[in-house]
PDB file of C-alpha atoms in Angstrom:
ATOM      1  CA  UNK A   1     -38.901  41.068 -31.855  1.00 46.00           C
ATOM      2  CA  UNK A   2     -40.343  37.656 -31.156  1.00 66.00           C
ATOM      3  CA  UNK A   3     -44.115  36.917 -31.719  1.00 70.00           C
ATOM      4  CA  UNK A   4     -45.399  36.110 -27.545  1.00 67.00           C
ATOM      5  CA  UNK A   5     -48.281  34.908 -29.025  1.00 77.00           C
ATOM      6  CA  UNK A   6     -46.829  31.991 -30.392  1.00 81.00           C
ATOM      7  CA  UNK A   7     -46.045  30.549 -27.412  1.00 85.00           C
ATOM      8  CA  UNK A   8     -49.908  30.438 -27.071  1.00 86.00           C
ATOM      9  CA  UNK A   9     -50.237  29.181 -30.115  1.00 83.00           C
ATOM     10  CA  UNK A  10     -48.164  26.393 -29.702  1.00 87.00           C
ATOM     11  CA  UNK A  11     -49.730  25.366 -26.485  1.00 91.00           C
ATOM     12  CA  UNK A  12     -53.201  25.791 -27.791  1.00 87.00           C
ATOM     13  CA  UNK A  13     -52.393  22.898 -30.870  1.00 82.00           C
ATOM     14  CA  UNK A  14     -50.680  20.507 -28.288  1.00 88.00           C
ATOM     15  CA  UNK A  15     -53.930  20.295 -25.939  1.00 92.00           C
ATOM     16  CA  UNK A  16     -56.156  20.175 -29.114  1.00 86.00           C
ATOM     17  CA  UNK A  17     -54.298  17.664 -30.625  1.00 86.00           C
ATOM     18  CA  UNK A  18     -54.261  15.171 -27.537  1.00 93.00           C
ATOM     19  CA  UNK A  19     -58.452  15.933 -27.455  1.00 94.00           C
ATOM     20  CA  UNK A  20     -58.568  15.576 -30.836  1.00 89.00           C
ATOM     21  CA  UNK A  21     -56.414  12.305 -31.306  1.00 93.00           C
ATOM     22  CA  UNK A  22     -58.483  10.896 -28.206  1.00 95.00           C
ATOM     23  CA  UNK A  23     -61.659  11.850 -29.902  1.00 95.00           C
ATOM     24  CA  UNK A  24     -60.553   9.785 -33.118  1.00 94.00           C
ATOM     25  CA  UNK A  25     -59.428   6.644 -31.707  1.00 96.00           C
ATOM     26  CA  UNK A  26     -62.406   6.045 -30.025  1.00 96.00           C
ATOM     27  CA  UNK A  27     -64.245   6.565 -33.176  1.00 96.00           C
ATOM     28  CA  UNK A  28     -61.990   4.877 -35.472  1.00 96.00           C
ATOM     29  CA  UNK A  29     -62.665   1.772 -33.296  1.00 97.00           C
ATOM     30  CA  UNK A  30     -65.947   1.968 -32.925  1.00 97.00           C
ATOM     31  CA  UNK A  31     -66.592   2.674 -36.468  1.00 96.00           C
ATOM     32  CA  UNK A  32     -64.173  -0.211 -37.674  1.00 96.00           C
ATOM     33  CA  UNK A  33     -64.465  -2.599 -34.337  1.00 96.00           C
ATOM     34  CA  UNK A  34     -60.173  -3.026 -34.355  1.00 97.00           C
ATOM     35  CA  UNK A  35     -58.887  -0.987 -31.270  1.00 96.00           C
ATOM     36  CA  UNK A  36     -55.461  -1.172 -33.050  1.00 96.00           C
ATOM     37  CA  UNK A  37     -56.884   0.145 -36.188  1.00 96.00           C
ATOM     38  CA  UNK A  38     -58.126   3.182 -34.344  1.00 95.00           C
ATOM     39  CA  UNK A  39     -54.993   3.672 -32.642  1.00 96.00           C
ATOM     40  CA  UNK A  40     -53.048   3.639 -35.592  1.00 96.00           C
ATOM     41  CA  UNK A  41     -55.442   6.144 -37.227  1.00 95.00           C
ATOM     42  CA  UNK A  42     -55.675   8.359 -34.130  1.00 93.00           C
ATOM     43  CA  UNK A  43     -51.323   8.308 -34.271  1.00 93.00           C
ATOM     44  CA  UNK A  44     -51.134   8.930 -37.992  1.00 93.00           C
ATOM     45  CA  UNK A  45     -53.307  12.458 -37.054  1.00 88.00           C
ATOM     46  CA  UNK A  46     -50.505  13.308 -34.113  1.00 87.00           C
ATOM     47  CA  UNK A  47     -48.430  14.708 -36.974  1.00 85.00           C
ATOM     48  CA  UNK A  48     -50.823  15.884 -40.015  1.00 90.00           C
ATOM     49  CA  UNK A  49     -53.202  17.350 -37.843  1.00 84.00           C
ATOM     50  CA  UNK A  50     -50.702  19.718 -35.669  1.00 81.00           C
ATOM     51  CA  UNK A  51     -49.095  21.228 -38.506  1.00 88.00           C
ATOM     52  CA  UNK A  52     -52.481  21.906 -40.008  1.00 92.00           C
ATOM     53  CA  UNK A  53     -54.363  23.294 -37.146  1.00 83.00           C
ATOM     54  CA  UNK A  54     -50.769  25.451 -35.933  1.00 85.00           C
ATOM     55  CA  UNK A  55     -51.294  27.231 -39.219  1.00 90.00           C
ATOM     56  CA  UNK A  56     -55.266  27.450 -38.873  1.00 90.00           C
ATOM     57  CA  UNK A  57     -54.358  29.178 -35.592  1.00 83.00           C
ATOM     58  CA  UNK A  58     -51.145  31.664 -37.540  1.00 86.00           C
ATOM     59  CA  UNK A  59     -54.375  32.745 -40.153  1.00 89.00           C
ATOM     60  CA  UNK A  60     -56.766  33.146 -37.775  1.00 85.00           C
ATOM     61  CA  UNK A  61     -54.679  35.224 -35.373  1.00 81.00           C
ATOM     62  CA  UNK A  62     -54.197  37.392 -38.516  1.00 80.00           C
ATOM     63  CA  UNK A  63     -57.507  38.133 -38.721  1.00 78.00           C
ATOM     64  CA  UNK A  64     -58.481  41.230 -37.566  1.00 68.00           C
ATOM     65  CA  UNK A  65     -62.171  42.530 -38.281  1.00 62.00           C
ATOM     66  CA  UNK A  66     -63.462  45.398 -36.272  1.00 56.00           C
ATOM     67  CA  UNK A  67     -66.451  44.854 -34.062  1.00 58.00           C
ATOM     68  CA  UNK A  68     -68.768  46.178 -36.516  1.00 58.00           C
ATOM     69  CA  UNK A  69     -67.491  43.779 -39.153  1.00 56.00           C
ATOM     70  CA  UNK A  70     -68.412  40.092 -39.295  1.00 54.00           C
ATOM     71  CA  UNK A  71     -66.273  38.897 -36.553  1.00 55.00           C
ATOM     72  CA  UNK A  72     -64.301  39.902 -33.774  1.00 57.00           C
ATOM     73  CA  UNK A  73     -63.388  38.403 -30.560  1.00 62.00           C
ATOM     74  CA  UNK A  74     -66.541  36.846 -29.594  1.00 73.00           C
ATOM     75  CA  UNK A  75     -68.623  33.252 -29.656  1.00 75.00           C
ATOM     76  CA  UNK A  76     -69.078  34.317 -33.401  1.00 79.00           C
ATOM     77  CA  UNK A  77     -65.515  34.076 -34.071  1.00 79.00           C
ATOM     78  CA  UNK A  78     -65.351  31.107 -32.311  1.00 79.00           C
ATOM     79  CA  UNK A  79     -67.846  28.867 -34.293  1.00 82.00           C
ATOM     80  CA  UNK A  80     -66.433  30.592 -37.639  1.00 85.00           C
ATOM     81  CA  UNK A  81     -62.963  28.949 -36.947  1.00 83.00           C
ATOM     82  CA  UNK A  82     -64.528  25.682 -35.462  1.00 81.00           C
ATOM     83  CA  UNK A  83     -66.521  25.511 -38.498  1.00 86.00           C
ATOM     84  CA  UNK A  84     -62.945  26.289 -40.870  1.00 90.00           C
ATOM     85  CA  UNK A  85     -61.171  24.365 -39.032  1.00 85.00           C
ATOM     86  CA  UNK A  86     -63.279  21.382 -38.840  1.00 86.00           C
ATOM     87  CA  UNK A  87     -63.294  21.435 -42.694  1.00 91.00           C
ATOM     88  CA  UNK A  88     -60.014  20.752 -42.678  1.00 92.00           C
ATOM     89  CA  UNK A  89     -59.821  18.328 -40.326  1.00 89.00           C
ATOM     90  CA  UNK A  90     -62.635  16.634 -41.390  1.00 92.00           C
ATOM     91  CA  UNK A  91     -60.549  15.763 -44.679  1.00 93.00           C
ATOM     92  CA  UNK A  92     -57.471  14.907 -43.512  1.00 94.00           C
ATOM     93  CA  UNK A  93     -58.832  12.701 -41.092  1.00 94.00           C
ATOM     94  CA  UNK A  94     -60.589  11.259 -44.321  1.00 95.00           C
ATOM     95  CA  UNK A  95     -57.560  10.503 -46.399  1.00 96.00           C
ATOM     96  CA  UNK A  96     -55.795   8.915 -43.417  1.00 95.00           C
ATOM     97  CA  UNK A  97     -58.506   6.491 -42.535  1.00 96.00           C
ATOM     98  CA  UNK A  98     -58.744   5.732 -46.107  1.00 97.00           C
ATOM     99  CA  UNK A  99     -54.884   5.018 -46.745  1.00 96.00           C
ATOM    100  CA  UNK A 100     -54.672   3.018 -43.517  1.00 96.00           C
ATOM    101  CA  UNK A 101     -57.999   1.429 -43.668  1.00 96.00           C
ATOM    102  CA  UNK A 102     -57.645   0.967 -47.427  1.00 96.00           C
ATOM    103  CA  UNK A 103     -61.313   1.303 -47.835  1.00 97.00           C
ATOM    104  CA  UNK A 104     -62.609   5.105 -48.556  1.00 97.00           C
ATOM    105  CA  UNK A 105     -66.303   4.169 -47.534  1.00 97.00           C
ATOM    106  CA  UNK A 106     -64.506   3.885 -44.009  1.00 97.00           C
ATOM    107  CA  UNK A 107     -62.328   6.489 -44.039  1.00 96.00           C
ATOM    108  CA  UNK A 108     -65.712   8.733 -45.023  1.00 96.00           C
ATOM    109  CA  UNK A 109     -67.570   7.186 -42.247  1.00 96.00           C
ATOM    110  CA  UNK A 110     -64.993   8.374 -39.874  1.00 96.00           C
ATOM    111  CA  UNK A 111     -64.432  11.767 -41.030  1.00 93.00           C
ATOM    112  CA  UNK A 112     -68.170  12.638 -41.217  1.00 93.00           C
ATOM    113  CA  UNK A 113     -68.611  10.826 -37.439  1.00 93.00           C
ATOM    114  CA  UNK A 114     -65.808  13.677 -36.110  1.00 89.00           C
ATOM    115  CA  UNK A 115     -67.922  16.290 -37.297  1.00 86.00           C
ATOM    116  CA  UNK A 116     -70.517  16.639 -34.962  1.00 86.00           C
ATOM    117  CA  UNK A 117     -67.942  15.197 -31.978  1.00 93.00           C
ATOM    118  CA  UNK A 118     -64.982  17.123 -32.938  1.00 86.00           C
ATOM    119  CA  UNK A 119     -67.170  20.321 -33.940  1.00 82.00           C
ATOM    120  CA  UNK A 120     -68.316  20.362 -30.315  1.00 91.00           C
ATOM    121  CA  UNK A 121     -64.947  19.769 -28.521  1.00 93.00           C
ATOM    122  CA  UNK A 122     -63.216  22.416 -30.525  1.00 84.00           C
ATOM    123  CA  UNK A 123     -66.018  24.936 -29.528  1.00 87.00           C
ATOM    124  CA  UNK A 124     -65.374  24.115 -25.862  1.00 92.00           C
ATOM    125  CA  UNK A 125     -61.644  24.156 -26.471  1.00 92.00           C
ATOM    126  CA  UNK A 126     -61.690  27.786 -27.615  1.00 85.00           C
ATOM    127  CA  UNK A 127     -63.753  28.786 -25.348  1.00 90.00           C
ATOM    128  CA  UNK A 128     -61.576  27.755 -22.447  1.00 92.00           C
ATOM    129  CA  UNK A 129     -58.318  29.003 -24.297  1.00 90.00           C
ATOM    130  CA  UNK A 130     -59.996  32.795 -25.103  1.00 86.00           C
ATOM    131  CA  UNK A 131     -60.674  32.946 -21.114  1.00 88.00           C
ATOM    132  CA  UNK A 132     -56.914  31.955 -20.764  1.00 88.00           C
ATOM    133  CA  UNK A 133     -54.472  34.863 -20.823  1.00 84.00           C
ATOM    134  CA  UNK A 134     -51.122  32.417 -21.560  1.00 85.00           C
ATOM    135  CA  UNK A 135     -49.521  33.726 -24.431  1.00 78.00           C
ATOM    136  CA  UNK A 136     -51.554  36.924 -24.236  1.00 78.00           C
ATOM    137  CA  UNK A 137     -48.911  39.350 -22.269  1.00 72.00           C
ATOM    138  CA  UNK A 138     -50.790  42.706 -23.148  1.00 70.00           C
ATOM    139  CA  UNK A 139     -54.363  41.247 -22.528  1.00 59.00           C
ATOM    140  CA  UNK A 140     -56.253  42.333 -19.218  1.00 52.00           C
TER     141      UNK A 140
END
């Protein structure tokens, strides 16, 4: 039998991934003052980053902790996986800015300026997915 939930899944890395690739083109140009440069850095992401946060999603969905162990399906969960998932988006964005930029002092200032930004529009992202039943056929 076929997973339903991955339809959800699926969906939920497409509209991150257009947030998230908005989010870094802006900064990529600000930080490096070439609106091309941050386009090309926010495009390289389309790719690395969905893969990446498709399987974030897969292991988190995995996760199952009852509600008197450290998470369950709350805001708690919620800023755990924005904070997991940040860390890895944090360095991939990193590398990329680096290999396109060719200077790792920019590709650092970039992935450290998405923290705080991207840390905060993931958090609102999942919040707006959990009250979302797509995907979720047995959920009342």
């Amino acid at each position: 039998m076929r997973d339903p939930s991955r339809k959800r899944h699926i969906a939920k890395t497409i509209t991150w991934r257009i947030v998230g690739t908005v989010d870094t083109i802006l900064l990529s140009w600000l930080i490096t003052g070439n609106p091309m440069m941050g386009v090309k850095i926010g495009l390289a992401e389309v790719v690395t980053k969905m893969a990446l946060y498709y399987f974030h999603e897969r292991i988190w969905f995995g996760i199952k902790l009852s509600k008197n162990g450290i998470i369950g399906e709350s805001r708690k969960r919620h800023i755990l996986k924005t904070f997991t998932w940040r860390g890895v988006g944090t360095l991939d964005t990193m590398l990329l800015s680096w290999i396109i930029t060719g200077n790792p002092l920019t590709g650092l200032k970039i992935g450290l300026s998405e923290l705080l930004t991207k840390m905060i529009l993931y958090y609102l992202h999942e919040r707006v997915w959990y009250r979302t039943n797509y995907g979720l056929p047995n959920r009342n």
